[in-house]
mmCIF file of C-alpha atoms in Angstrom:
data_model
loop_
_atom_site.group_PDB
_atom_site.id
_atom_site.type_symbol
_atom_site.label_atom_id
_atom_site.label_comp_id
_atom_site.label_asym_id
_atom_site.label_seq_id
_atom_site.Cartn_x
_atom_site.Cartn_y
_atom_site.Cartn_z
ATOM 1 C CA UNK A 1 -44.231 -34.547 -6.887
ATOM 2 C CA UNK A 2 -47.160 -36.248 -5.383
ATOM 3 C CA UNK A 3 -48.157 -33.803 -2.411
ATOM 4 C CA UNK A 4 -49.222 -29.924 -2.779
ATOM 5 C CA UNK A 5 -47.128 -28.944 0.610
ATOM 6 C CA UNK A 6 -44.184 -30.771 -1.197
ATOM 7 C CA UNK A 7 -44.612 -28.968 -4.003
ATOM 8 C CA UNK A 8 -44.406 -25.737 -2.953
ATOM 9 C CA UNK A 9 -41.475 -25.877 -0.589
ATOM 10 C CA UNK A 10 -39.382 -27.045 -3.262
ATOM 11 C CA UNK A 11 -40.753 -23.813 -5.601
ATOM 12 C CA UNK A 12 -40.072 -21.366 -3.309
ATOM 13 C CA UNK A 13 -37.036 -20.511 -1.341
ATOM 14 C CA UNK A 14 -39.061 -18.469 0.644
ATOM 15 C CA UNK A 15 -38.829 -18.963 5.149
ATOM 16 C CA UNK A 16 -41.402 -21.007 5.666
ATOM 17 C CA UNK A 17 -42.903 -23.610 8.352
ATOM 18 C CA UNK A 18 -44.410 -26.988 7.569
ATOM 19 C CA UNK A 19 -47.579 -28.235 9.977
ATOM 20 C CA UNK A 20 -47.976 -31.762 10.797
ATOM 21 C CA UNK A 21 -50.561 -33.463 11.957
ATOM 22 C CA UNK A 22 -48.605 -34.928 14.290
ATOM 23 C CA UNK A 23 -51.726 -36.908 16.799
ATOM 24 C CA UNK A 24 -55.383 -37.145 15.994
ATOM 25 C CA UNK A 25 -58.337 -38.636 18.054
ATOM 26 C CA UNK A 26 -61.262 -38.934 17.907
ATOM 27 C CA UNK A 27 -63.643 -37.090 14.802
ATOM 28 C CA UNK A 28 -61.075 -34.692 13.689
ATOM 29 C CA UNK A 29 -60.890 -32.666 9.927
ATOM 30 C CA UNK A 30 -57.927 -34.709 8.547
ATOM 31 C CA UNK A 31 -55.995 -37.625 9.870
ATOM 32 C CA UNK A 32 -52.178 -38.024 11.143
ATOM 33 C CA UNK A 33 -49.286 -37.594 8.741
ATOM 34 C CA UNK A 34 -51.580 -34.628 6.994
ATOM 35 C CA UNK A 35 -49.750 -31.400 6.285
ATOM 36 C CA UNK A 36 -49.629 -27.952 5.307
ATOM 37 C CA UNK A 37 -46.660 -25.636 4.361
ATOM 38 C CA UNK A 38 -47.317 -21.858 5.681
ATOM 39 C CA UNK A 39 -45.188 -18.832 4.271
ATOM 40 C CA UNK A 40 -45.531 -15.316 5.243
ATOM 41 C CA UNK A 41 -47.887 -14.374 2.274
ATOM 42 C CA UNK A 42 -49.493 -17.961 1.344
ATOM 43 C CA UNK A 43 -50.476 -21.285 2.794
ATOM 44 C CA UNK A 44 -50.342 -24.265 0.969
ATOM 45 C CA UNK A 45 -51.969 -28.138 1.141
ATOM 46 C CA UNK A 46 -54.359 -28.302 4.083
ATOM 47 C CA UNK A 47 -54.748 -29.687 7.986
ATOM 48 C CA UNK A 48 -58.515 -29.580 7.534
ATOM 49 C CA UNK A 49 -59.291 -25.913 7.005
ATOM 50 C CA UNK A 50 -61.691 -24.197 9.839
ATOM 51 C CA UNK A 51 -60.564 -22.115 12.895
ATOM 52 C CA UNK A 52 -57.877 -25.168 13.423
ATOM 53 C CA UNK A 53 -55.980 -24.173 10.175
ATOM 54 C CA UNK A 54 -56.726 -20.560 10.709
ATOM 55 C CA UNK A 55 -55.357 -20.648 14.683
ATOM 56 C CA UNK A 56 -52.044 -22.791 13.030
ATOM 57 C CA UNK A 57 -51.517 -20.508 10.261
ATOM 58 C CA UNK A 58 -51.293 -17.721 12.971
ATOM 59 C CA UNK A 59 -49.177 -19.664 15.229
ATOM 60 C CA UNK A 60 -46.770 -20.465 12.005
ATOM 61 C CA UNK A 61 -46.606 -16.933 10.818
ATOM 62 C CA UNK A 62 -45.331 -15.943 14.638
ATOM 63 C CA UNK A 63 -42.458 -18.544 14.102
ATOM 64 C CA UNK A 64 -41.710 -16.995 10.793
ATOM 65 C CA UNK A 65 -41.467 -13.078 12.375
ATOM 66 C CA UNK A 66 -39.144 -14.629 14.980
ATOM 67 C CA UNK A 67 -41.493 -15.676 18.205
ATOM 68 C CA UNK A 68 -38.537 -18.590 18.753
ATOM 69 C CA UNK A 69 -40.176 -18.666 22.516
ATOM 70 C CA UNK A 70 -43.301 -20.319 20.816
ATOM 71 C CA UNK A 71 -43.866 -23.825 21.122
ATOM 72 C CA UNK A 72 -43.193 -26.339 18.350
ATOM 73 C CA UNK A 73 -45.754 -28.476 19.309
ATOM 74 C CA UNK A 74 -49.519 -27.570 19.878
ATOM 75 C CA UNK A 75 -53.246 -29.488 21.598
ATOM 76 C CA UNK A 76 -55.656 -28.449 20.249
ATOM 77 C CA UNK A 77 -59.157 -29.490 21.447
ATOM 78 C CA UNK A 78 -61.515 -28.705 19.051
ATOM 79 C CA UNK A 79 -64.773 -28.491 20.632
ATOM 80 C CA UNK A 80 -63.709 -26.556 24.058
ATOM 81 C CA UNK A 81 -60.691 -25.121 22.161
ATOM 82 C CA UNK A 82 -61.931 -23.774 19.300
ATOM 83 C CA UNK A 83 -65.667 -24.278 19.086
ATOM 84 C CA UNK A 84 -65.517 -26.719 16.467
ATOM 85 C CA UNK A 85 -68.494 -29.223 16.265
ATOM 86 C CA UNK A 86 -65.962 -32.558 15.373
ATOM 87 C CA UNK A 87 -65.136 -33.155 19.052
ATOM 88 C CA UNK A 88 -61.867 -34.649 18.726
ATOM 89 C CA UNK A 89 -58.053 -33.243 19.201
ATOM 90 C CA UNK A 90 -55.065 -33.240 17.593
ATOM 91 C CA UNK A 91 -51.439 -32.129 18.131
ATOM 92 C CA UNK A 92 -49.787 -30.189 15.629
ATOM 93 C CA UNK A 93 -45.881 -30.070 15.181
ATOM 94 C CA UNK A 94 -44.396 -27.245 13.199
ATOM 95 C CA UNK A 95 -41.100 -27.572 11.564
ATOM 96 C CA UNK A 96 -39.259 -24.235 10.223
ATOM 97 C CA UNK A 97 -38.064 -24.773 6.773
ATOM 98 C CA UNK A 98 -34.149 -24.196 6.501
ATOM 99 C CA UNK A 99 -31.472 -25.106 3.572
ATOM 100 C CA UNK A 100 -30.874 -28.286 5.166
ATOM 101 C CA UNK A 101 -34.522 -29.455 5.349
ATOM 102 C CA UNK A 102 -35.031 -28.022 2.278
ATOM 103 C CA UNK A 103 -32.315 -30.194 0.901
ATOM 104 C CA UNK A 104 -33.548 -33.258 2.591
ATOM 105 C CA UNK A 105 -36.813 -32.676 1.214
ATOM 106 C CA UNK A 106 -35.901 -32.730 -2.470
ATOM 107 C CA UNK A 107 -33.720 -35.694 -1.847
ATOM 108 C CA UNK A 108 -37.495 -36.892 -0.289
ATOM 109 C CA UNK A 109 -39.239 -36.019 -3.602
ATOM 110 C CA UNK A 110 -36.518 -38.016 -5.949
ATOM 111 C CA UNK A 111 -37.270 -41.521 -4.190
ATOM 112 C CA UNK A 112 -41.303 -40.704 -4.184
ATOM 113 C CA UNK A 113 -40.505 -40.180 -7.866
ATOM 114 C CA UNK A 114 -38.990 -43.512 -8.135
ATOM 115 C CA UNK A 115 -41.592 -45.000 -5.774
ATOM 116 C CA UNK A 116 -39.899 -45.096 -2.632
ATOM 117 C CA UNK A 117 -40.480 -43.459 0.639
ATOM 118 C CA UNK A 118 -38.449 -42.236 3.400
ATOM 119 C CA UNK A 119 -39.095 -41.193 7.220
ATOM 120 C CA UNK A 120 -38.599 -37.889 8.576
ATOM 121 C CA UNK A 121 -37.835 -37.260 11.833
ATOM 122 C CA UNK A 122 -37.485 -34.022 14.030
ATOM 123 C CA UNK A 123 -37.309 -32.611 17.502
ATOM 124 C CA UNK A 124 -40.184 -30.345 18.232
ATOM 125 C CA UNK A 125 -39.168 -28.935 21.144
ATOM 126 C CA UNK A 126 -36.712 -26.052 22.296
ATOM 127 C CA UNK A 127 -34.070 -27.775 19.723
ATOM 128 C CA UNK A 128 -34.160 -27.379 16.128
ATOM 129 C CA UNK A 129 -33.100 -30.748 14.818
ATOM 130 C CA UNK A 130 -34.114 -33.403 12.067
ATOM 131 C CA UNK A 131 -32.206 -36.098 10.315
ATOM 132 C CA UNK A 132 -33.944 -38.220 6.872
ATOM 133 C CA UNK A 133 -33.868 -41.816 6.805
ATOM 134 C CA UNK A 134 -34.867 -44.620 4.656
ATOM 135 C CA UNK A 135 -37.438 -47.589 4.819
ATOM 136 C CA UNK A 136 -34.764 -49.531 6.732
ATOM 137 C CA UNK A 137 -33.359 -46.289 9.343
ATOM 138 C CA UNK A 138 -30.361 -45.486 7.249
ATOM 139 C CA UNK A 139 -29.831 -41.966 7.628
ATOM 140 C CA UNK A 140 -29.349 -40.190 3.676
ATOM 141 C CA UNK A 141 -29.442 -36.495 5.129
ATOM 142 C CA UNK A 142 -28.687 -35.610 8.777
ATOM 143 C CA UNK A 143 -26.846 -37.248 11.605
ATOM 144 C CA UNK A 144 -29.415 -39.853 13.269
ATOM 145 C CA UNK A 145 -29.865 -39.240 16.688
ATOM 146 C CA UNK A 146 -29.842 -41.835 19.830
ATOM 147 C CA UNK A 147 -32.946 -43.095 20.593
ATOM 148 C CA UNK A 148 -35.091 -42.946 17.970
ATOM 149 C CA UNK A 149 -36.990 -46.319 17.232
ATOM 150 C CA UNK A 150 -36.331 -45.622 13.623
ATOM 151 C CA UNK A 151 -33.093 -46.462 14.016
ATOM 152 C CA UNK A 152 -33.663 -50.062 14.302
ATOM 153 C CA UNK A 153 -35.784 -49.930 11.073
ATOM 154 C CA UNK A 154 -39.485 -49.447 9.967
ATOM 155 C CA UNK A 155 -41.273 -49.465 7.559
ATOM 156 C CA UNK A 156 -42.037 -46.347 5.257
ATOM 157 C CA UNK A 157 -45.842 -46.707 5.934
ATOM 158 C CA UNK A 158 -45.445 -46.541 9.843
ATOM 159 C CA UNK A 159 -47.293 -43.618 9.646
ATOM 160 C CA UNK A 160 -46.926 -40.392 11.690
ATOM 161 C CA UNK A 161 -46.094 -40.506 15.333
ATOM 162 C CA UNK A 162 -45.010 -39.001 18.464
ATOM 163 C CA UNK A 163 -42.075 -40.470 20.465
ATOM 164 C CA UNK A 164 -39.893 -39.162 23.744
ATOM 165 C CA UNK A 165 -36.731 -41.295 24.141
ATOM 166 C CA UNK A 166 -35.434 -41.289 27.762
ATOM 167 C CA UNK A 167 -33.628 -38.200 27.266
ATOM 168 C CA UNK A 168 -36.444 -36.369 27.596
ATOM 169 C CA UNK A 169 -36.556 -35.031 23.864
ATOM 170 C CA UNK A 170 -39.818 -34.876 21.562
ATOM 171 C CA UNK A 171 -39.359 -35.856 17.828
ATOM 172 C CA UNK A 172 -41.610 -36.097 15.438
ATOM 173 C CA UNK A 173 -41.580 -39.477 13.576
ATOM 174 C CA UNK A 174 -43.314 -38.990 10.135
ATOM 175 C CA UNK A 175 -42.895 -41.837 7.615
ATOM 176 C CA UNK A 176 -44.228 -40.325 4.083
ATOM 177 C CA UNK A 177 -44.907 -43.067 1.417
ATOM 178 C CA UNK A 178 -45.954 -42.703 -2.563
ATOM 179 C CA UNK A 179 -49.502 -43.285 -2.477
ATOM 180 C CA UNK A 180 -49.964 -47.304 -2.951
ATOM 181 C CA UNK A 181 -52.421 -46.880 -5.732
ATOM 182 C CA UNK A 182 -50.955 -47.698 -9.108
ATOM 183 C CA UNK A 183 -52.562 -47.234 -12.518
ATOM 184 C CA UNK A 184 -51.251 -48.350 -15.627
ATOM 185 C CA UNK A 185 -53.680 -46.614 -18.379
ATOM 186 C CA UNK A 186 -53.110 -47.771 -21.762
ATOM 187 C CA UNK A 187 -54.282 -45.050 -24.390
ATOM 188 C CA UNK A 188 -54.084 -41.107 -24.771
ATOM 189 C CA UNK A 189 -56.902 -40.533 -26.526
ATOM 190 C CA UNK A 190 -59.406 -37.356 -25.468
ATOM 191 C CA UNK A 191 -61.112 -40.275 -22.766
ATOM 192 C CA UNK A 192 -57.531 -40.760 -21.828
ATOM 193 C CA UNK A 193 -56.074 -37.346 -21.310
ATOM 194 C CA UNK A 194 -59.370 -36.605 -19.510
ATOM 195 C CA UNK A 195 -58.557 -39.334 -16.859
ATOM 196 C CA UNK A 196 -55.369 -37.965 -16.240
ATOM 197 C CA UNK A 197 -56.436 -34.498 -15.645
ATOM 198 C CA UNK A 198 -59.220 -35.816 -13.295
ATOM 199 C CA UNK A 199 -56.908 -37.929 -11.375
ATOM 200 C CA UNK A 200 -54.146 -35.411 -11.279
ATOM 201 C CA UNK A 201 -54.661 -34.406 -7.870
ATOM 202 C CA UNK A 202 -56.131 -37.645 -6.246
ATOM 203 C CA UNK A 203 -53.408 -40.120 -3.837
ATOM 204 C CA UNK A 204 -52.444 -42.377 -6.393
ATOM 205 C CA UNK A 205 -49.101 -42.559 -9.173
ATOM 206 C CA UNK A 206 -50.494 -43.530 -13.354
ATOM 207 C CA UNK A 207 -48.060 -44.567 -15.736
ATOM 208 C CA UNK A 208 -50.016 -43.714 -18.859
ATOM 209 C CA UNK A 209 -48.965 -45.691 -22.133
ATOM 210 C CA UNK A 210 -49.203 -45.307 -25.569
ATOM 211 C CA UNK A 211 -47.129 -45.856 -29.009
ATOM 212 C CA UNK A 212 -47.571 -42.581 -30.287
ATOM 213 C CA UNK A 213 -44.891 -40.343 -28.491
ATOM 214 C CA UNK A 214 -46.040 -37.083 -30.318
ATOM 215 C CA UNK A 215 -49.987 -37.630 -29.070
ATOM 216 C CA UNK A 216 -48.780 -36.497 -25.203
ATOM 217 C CA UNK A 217 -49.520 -33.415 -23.914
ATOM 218 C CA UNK A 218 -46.369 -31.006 -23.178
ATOM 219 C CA UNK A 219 -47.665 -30.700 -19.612
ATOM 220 C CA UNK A 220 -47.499 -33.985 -17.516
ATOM 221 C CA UNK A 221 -49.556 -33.963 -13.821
ATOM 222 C CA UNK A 222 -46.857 -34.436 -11.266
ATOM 223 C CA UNK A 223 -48.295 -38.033 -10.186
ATOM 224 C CA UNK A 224 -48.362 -39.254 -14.259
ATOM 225 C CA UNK A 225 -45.129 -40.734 -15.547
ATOM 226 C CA UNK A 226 -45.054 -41.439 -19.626
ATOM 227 C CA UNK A 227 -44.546 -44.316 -21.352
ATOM 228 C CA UNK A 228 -44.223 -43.982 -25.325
ATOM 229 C CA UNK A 229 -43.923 -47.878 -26.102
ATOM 230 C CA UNK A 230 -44.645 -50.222 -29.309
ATOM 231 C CA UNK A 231 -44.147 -53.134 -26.848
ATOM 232 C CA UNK A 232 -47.261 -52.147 -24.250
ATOM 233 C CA UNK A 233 -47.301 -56.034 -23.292
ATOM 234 C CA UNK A 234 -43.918 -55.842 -21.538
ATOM 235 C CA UNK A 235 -45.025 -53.204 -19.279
ATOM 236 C CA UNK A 236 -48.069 -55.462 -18.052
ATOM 237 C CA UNK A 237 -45.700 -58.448 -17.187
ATOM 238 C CA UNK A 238 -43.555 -55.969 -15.414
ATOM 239 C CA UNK A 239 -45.789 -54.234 -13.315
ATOM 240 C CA UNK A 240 -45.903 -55.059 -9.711
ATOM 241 C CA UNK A 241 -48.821 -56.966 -7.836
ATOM 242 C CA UNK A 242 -51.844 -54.852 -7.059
ATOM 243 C CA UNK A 243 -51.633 -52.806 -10.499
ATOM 244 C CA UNK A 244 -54.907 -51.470 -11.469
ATOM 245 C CA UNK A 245 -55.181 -51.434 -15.095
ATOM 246 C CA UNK A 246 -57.248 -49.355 -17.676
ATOM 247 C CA UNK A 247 -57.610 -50.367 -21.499
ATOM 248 C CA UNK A 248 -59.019 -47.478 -23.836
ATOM 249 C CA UNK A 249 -56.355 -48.079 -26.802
ATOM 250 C CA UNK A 250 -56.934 -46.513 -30.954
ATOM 251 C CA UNK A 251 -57.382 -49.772 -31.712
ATOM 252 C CA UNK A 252 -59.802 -52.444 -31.088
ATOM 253 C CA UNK A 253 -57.325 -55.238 -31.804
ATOM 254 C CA UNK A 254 -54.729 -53.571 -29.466
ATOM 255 C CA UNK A 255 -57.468 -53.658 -26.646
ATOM 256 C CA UNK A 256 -57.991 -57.717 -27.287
ATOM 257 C CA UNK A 257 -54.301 -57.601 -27.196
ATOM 258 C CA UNK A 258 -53.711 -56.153 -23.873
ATOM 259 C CA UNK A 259 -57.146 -57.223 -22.184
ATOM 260 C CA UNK A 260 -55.619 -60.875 -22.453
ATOM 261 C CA UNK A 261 -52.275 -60.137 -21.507
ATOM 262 C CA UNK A 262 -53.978 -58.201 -17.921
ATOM 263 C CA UNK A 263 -56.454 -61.399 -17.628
ATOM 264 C CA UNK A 264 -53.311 -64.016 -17.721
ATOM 265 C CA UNK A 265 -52.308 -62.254 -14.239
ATOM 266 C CA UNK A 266 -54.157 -63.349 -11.272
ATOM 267 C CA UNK A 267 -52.964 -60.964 -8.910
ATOM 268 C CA UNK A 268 -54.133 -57.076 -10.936
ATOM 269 C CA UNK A 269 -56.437 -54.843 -8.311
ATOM 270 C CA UNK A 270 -58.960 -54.004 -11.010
ATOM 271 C CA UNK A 271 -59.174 -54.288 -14.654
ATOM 272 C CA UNK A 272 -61.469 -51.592 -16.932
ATOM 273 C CA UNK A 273 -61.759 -51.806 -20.176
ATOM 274 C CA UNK A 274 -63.530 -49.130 -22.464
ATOM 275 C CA UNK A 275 -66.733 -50.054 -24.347
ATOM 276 C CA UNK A 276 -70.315 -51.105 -24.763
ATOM 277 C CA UNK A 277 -71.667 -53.771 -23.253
ATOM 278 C CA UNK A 278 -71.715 -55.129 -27.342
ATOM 279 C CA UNK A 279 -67.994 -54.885 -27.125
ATOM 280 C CA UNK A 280 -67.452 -56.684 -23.636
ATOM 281 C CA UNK A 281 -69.546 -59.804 -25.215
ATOM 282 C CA UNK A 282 -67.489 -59.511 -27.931
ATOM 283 C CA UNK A 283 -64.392 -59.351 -26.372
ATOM 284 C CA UNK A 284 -65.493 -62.433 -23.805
ATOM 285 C CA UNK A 285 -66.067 -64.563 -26.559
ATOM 286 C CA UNK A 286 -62.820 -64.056 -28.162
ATOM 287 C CA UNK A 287 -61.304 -64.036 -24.322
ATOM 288 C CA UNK A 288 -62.427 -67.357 -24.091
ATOM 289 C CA UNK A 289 -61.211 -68.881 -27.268
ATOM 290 C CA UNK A 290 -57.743 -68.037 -26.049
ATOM 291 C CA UNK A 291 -58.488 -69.801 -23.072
ATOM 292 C CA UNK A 292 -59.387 -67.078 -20.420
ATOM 293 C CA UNK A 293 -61.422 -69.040 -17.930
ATOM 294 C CA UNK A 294 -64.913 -67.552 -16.894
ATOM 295 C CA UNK A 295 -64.320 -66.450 -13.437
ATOM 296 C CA UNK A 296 -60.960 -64.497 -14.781
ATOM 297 C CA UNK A 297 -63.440 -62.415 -17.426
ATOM 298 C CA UNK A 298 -65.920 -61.360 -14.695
ATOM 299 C CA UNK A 299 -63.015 -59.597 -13.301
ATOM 300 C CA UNK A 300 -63.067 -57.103 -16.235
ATOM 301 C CA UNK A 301 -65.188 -53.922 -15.989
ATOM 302 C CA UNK A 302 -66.712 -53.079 -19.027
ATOM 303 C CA UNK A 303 -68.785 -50.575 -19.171
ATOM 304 C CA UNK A 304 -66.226 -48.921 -17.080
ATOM 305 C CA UNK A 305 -67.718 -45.596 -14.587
ATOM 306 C CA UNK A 306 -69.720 -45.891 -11.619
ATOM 307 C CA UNK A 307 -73.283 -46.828 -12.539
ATOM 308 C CA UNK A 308 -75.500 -44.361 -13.003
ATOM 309 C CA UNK A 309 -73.904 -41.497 -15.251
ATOM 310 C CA UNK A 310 -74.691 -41.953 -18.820
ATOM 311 C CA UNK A 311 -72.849 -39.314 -20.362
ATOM 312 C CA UNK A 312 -70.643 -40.139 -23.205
ATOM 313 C CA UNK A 313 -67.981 -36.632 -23.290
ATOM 314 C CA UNK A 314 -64.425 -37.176 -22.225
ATOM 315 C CA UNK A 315 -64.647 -35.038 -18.899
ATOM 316 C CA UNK A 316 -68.002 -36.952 -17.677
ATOM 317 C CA UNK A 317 -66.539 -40.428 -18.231
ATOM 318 C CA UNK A 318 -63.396 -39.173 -16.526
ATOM 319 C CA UNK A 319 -65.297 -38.094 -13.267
ATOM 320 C CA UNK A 320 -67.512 -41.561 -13.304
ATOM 321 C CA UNK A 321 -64.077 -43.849 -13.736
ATOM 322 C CA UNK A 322 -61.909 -41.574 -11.065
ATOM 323 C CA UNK A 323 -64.886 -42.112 -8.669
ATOM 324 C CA UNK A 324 -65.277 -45.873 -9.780
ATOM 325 C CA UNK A 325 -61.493 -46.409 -8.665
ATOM 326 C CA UNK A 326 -61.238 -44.361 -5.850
ATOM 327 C CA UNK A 327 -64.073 -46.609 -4.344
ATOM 328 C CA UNK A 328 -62.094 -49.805 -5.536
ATOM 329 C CA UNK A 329 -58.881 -48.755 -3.903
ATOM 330 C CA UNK A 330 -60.696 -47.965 -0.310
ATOM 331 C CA UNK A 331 -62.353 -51.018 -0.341
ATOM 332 C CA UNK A 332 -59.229 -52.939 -1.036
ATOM 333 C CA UNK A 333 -57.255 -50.649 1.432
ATOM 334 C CA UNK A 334 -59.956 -51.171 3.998
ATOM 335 C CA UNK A 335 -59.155 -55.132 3.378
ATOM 336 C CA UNK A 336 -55.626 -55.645 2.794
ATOM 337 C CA UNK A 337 -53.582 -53.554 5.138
ATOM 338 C CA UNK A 338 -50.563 -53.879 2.691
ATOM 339 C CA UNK A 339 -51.852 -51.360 0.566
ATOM 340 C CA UNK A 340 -52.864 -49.151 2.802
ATOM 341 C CA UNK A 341 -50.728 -47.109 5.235
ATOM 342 C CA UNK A 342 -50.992 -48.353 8.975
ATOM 343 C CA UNK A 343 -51.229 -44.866 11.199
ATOM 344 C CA UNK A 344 -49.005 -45.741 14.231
ATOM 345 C CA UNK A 345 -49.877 -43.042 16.824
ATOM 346 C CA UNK A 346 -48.854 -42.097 20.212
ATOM 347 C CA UNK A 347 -50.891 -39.875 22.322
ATOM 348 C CA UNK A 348 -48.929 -36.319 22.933
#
């Protein structure tokens, strides 16, 4: 799975209540959609930490010792509220955990596996109720209910809303994507394996290639999916627009190989290749004698790492390229609203 709160309510089969970040304004810790999953003797994922995630981990815990008078859905203001310096407020909706959502849920975590999201919607007031649909409102666990816009079909990357249909009722509407950030890393190498570890816990899926089936670790990170392949080149063509791509390969020839095969796209999000700056003159000159036009080679990072942090061991050059993408991927997000997801609120 690709989210700790996720994680941990499919471990356990433990009571337990998930917290949504249901509406956020203004400076607040974390944004709508953000969650946390709160059993009697642990709390996992976070809303932001502070007296706010203290106060809701209280408030959760009463659910789970049977305070069903308690509200489902909270304000909080955090300055006047809770004497927190951000200013802002949020509403937070807490769902109790039964069979049936639990069910839902791992039906939730099969499609993020297989890249596709689905949108969760339940009542938070006196009425327990939910229902899970897909990208285009088709209910695949649950009855869906009247009045819910996501009936009519939205988008997976909606975001996380409030809405009150004319009966009266409060659902939560809570559209939960795989993160849009794809990397396709080609080598598993000590750099390699360090780069997945680093990345194992940051919003973004890596399919991490390499011939050698045996040279893979026996534990995978829950966002990594393996590809043991003597045909790397197929996976390039196949990979869908906005790829990020990462070349650190045994071989030197391999690396020309797959460096040209990533520079014949026009349409990758970033392209890194490992090396000196010796090798990337190297590599541009041979680039170029199999036609790879100038403008399509400054597209290639090499050195790859943000500038600035010389070290040369596999855990150093792992924190340098995590950082290096994770600023690529918010600029592009920040600039293309397709890869990024759009936060439809409504004020509670």
């Amino acid at each position: 799975m690709m989210f700790a709160w996720l994680d941990a309510l499919l471990a356990q089969a433990d009571a337990a209540v998930l917290i949504t970040v249901a509406w956020a304004e203004g400076s607040v810790p974390r944004e709508a959609g953000a969650k946390m999953l709160v059993t009697r003797d642990g709390a996992f994922d976070t809303i932001g930490g502070g007296h706010l995630e203290q106060e809701a981990i209280i408030h959760a815990r009463a659910l789970l010792a049977g305070e069903g008078s308690l509200p489902r859905l909270r304000r909080f203001a955090l300055g006047p509220t809770l004497g927190q310096c951000c200013g802002g407020a949020v509403s937070l909706a807490f769902d109790c955990i039964d069979d049936a959502a639990r069910a839902a849920y791992r039906l939730l975590a099969q499609r993020l596996q297989h890249g596709h999201g689905g949108i969760r919607a339940s009542r938070v007031d006196e009425t327990c109720a939910s229902c899970l649909l897909d990208d285009a409102g088709v209910p695949l666990a649950g009855a869906a209910f009247p009045g819910l816009p996501i009936q009519a079909g939205i988008p997976a990357n909606a975001g996380t809303c409030l809405h009150q249909p004319a009966d009266g009722s409060r659902w939560l509407i809570d559209a939960i994507a795989p993160p849009r950030a794809h990397l396709m890393l080609f080598g598993a190498g000590h750099v390699g394996a360090a780069i997945v570890n680093a990345m194992a816990g940051l919003p973004c899926r890596i399919t991490w290639v390499d011939e050698r089936d045996d040279i893979f670790p026996a534990t995978i990170p829950a966002n990594v999916r393996v590809e043991a392949t003597d045909t790397p080149e197929a996976l390039i063509d196949a990979a869908p627009p906005g790829t990020s791509f990462l070349v650190m390969t045994h071989s030197h020839p391999l690396d020309q190989q797959l460096s040209h095969r990533i520079l014949l796209r026009s349409d990758f999000a970033w392209f890194g290749l490992i090396g000196s700056r010796t090798k990337r003159i190297q590599f541009e000159r041979r680039l170029r004698e199999r036609g790879i036009a100038d403008a399509q080679l400054a597209r290639m990072t090499c050195p790859i790492g943000l500038p600035g942090i010389a070290g040369k061991q596999p855990a150093v050059i792992a924190v340098a390229v995590a950082a290096q993408l994770l600023q690529t991927w918010e600029r592009q997000a920040s600039i293309s609203p397709h890869l990024s997801a759009a936060q439809g609120q409504q004020r509670a």
